Coordinates of C-alpha atoms in Angstrom, one line a residue:
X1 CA 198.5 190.7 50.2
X2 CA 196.5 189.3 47.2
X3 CA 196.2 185.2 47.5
X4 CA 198.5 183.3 45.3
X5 CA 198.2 181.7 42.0
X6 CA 197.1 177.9 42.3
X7 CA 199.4 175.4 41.1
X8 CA 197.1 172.6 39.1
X9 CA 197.7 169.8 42.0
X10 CA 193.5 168.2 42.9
X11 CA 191.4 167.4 40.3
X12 CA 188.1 169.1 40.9
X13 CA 185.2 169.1 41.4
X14 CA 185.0 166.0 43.1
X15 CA 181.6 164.5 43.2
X16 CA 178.9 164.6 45.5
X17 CA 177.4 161.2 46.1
X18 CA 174.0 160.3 47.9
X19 CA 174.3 157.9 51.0
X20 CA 170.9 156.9 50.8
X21 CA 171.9 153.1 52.3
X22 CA 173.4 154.4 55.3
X23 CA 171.1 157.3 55.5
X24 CA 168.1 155.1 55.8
X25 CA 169.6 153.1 58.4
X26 CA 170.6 156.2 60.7
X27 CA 166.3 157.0 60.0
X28 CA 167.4 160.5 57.8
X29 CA 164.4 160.7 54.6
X30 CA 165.5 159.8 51.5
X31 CA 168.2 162.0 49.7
X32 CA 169.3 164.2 52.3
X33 CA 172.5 162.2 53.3
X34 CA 175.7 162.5 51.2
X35 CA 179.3 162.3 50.8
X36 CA 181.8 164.9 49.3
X37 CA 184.3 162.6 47.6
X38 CA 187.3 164.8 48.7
X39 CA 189.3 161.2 48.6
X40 CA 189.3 161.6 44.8
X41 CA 191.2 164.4 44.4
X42 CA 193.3 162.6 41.6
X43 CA 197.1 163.3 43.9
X44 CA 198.8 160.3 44.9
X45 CA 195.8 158.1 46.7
X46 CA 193.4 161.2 47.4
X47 CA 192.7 163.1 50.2
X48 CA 191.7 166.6 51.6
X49 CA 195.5 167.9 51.6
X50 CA 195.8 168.4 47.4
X51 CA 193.2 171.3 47.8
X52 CA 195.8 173.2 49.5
X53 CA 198.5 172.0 48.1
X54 CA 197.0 174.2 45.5
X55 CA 197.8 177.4 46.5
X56 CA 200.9 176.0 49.3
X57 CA 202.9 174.9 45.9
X58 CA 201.7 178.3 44.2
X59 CA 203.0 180.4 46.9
X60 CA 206.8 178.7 47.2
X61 CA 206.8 178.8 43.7
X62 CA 206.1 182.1 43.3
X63 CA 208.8 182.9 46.8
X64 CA 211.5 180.8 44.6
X65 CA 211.5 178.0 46.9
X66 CA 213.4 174.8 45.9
X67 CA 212.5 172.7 49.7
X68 CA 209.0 171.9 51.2
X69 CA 209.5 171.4 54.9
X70 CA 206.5 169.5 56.7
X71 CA 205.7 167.4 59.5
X72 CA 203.2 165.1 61.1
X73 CA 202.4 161.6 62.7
X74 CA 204.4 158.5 61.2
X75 CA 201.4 158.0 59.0
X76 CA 200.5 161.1 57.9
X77 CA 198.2 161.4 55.1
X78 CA 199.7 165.6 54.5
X79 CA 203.4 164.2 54.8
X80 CA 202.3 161.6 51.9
X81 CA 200.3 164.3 49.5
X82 CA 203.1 167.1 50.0
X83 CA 205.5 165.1 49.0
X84 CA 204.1 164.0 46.0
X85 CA 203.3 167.8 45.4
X86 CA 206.9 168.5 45.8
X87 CA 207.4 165.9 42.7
X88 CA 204.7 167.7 40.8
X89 CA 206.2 171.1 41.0
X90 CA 209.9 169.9 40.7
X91 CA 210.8 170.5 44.5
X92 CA 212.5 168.5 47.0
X93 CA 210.6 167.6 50.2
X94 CA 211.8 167.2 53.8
X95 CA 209.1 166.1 56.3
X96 CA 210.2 165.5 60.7
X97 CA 208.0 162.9 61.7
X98 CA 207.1 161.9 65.3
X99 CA 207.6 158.2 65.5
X100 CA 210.5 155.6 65.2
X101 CA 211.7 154.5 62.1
X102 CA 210.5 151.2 61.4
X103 CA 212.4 147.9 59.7
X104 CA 209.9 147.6 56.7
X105 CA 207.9 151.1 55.4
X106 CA 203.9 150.1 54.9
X107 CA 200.8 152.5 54.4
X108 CA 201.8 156.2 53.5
X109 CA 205.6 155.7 54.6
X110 CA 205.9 154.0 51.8
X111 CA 204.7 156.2 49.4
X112 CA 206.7 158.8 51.4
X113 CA 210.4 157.0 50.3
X114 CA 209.0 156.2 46.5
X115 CA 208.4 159.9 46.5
X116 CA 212.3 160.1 48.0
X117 CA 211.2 162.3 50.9
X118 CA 214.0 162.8 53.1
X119 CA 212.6 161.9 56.6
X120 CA 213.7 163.0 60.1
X121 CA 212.4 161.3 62.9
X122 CA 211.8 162.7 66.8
X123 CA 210.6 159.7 68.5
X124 CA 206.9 159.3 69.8
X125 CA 204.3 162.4 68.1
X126 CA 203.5 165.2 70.0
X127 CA 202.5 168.4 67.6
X128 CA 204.3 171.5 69.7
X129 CA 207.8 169.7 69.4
X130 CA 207.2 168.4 65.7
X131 CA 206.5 172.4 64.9
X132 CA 209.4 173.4 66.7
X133 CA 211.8 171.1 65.2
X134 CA 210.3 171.8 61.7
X135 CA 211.4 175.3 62.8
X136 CA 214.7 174.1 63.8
X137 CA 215.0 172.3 60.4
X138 CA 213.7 175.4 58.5
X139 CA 216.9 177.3 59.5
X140 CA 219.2 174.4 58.9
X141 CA 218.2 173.7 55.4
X142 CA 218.4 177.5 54.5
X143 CA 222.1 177.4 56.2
X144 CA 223.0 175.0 53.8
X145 CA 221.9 176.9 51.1
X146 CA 218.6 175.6 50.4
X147 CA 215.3 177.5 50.0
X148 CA 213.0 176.1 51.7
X149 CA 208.8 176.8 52.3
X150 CA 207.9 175.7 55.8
X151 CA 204.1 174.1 55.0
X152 CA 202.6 173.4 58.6
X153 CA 200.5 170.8 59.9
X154 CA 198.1 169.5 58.1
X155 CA 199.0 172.9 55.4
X156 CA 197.1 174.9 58.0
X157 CA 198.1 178.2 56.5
X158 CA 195.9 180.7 55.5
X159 CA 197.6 180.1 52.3
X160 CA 196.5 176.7 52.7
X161 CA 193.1 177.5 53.8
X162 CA 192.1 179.0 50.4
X163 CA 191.7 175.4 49.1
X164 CA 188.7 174.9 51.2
X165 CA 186.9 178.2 51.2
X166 CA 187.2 176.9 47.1
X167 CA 185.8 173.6 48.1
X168 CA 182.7 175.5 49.8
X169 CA 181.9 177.0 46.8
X170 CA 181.5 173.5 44.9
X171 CA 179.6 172.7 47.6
X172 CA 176.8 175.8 47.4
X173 CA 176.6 174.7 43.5
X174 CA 175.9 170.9 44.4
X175 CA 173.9 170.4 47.7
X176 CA 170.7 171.5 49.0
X177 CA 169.9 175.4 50.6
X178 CA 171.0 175.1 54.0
X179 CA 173.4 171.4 54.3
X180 CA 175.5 170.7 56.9
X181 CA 178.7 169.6 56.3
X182 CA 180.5 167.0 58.9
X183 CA 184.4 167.1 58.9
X184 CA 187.4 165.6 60.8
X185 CA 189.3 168.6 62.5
X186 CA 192.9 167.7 62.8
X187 CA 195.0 171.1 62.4
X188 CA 191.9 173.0 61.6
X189 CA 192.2 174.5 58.2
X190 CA 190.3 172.3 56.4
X191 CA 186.7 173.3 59.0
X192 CA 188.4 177.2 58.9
X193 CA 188.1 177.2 54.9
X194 CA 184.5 175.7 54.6
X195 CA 183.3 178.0 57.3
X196 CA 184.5 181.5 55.4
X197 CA 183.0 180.0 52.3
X198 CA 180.3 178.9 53.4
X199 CA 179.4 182.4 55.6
X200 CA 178.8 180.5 58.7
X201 CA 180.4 178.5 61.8
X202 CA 176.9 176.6 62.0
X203 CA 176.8 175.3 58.5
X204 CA 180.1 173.3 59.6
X205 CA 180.3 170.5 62.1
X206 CA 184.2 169.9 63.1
X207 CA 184.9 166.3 64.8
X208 CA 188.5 166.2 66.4
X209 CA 190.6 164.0 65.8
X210 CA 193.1 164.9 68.8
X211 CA 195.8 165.9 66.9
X212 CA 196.0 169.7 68.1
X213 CA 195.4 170.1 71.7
X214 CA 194.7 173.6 70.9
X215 CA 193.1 173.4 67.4
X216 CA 189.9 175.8 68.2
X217 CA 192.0 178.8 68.7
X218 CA 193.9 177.8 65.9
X219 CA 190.3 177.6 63.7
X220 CA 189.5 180.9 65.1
X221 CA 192.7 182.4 64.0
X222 CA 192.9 180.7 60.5
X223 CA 189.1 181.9 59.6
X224 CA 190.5 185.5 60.5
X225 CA 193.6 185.3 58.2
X226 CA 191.7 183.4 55.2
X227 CA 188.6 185.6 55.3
X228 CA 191.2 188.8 55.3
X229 CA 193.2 187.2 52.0
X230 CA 190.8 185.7 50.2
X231 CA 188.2 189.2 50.6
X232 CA 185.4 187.6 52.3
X233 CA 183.5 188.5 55.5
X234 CA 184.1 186.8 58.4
X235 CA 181.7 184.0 59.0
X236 CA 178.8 184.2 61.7
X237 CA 178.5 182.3 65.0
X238 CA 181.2 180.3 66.2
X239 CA 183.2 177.2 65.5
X240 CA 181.5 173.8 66.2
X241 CA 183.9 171.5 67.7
X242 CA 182.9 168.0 68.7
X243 CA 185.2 166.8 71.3
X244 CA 183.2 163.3 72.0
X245 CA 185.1 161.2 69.4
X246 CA 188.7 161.7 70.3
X247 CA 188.5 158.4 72.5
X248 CA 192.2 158.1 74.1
X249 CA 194.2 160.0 71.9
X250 CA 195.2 161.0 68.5
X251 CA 195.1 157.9 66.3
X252 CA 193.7 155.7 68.9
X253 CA 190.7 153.0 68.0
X254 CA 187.2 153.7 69.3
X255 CA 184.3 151.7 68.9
X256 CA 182.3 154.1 67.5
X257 CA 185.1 154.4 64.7
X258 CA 184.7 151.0 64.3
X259 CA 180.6 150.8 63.9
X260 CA 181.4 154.3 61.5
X261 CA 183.6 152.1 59.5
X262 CA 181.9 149.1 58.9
X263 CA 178.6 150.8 58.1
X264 CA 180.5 153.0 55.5
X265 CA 182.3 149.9 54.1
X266 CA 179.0 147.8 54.1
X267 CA 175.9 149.8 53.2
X268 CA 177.9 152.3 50.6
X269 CA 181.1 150.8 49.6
X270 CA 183.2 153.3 51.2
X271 CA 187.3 152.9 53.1
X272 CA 187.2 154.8 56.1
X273 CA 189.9 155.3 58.2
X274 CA 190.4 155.0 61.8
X275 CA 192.4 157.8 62.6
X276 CA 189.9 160.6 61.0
X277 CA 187.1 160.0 58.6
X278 CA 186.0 157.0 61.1
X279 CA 185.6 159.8 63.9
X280 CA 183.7 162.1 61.7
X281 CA 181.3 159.6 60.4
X282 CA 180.8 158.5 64.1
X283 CA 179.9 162.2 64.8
X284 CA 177.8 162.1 62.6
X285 CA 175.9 159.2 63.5
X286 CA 176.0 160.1 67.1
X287 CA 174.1 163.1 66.1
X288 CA 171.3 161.7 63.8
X289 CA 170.8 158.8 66.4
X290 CA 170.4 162.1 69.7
X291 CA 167.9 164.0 67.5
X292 CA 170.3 166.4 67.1
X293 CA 170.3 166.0 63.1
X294 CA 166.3 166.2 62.0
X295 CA 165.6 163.2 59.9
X296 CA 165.5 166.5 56.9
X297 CA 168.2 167.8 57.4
X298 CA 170.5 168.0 54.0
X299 CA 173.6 166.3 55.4
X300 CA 176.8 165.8 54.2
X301 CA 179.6 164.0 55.5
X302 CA 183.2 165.1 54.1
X303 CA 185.3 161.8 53.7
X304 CA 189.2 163.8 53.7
X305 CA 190.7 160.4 52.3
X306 CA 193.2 158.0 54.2
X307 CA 193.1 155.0 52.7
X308 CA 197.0 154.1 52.3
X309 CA 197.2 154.4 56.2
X310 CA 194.4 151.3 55.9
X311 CA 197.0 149.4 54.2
X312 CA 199.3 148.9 57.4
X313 CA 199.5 145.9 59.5
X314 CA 198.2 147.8 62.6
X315 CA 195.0 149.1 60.9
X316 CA 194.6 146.0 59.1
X317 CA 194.7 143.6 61.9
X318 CA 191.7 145.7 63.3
X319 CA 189.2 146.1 60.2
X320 CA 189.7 142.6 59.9
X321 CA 188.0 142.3 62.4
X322 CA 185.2 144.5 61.6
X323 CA 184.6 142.1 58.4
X324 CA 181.2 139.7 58.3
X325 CA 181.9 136.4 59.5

C-alpha cells in the first residue's frame, strides 16, 4: 500500500520560535529552548490535528467517502479540526462525543455546530466505549446509504501518522543536530510520527495526557504501521512515555499545569491549555529543574494548539486565576 495523496488542509512549515525567556528561567544556555508553532497551522484555530488531516481527507477522498465519523471528549480539539476538514473537502462530519449536551455550546463545541457537525452524545468520556460506538455508528451511517471514513481518536491512523513523520522532517531542517522534542501524548500518533521521522524513540519525549489508558502499545503499533507505509526503518530504542503529569485523570487541573501555563503566558506570550500542552510544558520543566535536561541540550517543546477549549467558562474560571494580581 503506497501512502495517499495529501489534501492541502495545514499551512506549513510552521515556525520555530526561540524561548529564550522561559529558557533562562528554567537555567537552559541561551538558544537552546524552542517552540514548534504547530498551533498555527492556518485550520480553524490551529492545532496538531490539520497535519493529519492531510493525508486522513486524502485517503476518504480517494475511497469515495462522503461522511467523516470521529469521536472524542466534549471539547475535543480533533472533533473541532475534522470537522472543519470535512467543510474543506466538501464532506459531512459526524463526531460521538462522551459528555452531556450542554444548554449553551462554548470553546470548541461551538465551533463544532458552526461547522454543522452532527453530534451524538454517550454520557461521561471513556475512550473504549466512544470507539465502539463510533464503530456502531460507522455501520449505521453506511446502512443508510452513506459512505462514511471512520477517522479515530485523535486521527491515530497510520494514515494519520504520516502528517508527523512530515512534521519531523521540518524539524531536521530547522533545529539543532541532536534536539529533543517534548509532546503531549493523547492517542499517540502525533509522538509515533515524530519518532519514524526522526529515526529514534529517544529524540521524542511523550507527556500523557490520560486520554488512552493503553496509548504505549498503541505508539508501538502505530510506529510499525507508519514506518511500513511511509518506507522508512523503524526507529531505535523505545518509546519515552512520561506518566508523571496525568494528575487525576484525563482533563483534570494540576498545579504543575498551572505553573506551565502561566510561565508560558508570561515570559513568551504563549496560550496553553490545561488539558495537553500545559502537561507537556510541565514535563518539560520537571525535567530541566531534575537535571535530567543538561542546561545544552537543544530543546523543543511542541505546543499541539488548544486554545478554543481556553475560551470555556470552566478553563477560564481557572487561568483567571493564574493572572498577576
Amino acid at each position: 500500500m503506497s501512502p495517499p495523496q495529501r489534501f492541502p488542509i495545514a499551512v506549513t512549515p510552521t515556525p520555530l520560535q526561540p524561548m529564550d525567556r522561559l529558557g533562562r528561567s528554567l537555567g537552559f544556555e541561551e538558544g537552546a529552548l524552542w517552540v514548534k508553532r504547530d498551533d498555527l497551522t492556518g485550520l480553524a484555530g490551529g492545532g496538531n490535528k490539520a497535519r493529519k488531516l492531510d493525508y486522513l481527507i486524502g485517503d476518504a477522498l480517494a475511497r469515495g467517502c462522503d461522511t467523516l465519523l470521529t469521536g472524542g471528549a466534549a471539547q475535543s480539539n480533533h472533533v473541532r479540526m475534522t470537522g472543519a476538514a470535512a467543510r474543506r473537502a466538501g464532506l459531512s462530519c459526524v463526531a460521538v462525543l462522551g459528555g452531556r449536551r450542554p444548554a449553551v455550546p462554548e470553546g470548541n463545541l461551538l465551533l463544532d455546530e458552526l461547522f454543522g457537525v452532527q453530534l451524538e452524545w454517550i454520557g461521561t468520556y471513556d475512550a473504549e466505549r466512544l470507539e465502539t460506538t463510533m464503530a456502531e455508528v460507522c455501520v449505521r451511517l453506511a446502512g443508510e446509504g452513506r459512505r462514511p471514513y471512520e477517522v479515530p481518536l485523535g486521527g491515530a491512523s497510520d494514515v494519520g501518522t504520516l502528517g508527523y513523520v512530515a512534521a519531523a522532517a521540518e524539524l531536521v531542517t530547522q533545529v539543532p543536530m541532536g534536539a529533543i522534542v517534548y509532546t503531549a501524548t493523547g492517542s499517540g500518533g502525533t509522538q509515533a510520527g515524530l519518532a519514524v521521522g526522526l529515526g529514534h524513540h529517544d529524540r521524542v519525549r511523550g507527556v500523557d495526557v490520560g486520554a488512552i489508558p493503553d496509548v504505549d502499545e498503541r505508539i508501538e503499533a502505530l510506529v510499525t504501521a507508519t514506518a511500513s507505509l511511509a518506507g522508512r526503518p523503524f526507529p531505535g530504542g523505545r518509546a519515552q512515555l512520561d506518566r508523571t503529569q496525568v494528575g487525576a485523570g484525563y482533563g483534570a487541573p494540576t498545579p504543575a499545569a498551572d505553573e506551565a501555563i502561566r510561565l508560558a503566558a508570561q515570559l513568551e506570550g504563549l496560550v496553553l491549555d490545561p488539558v495537553y500542552t500545559g502537561k507537556a510544558l510541565a514535563a518539560l520543566i520537571a525535567d530541566r529543574r531534575a537535571g535530567r535536561l543538561a542546561p545544552n541540550q537543544p530543546t523543543v517543546f511542541l505546543h499541539t494548539g488548544g486554545l478554543p477549549s481556553v475560551f470555556t467558562s470552566r478553563v477560564a474560571q481557572r487561568l483567571t486565576s493564574l493572572a498577576p494580581g
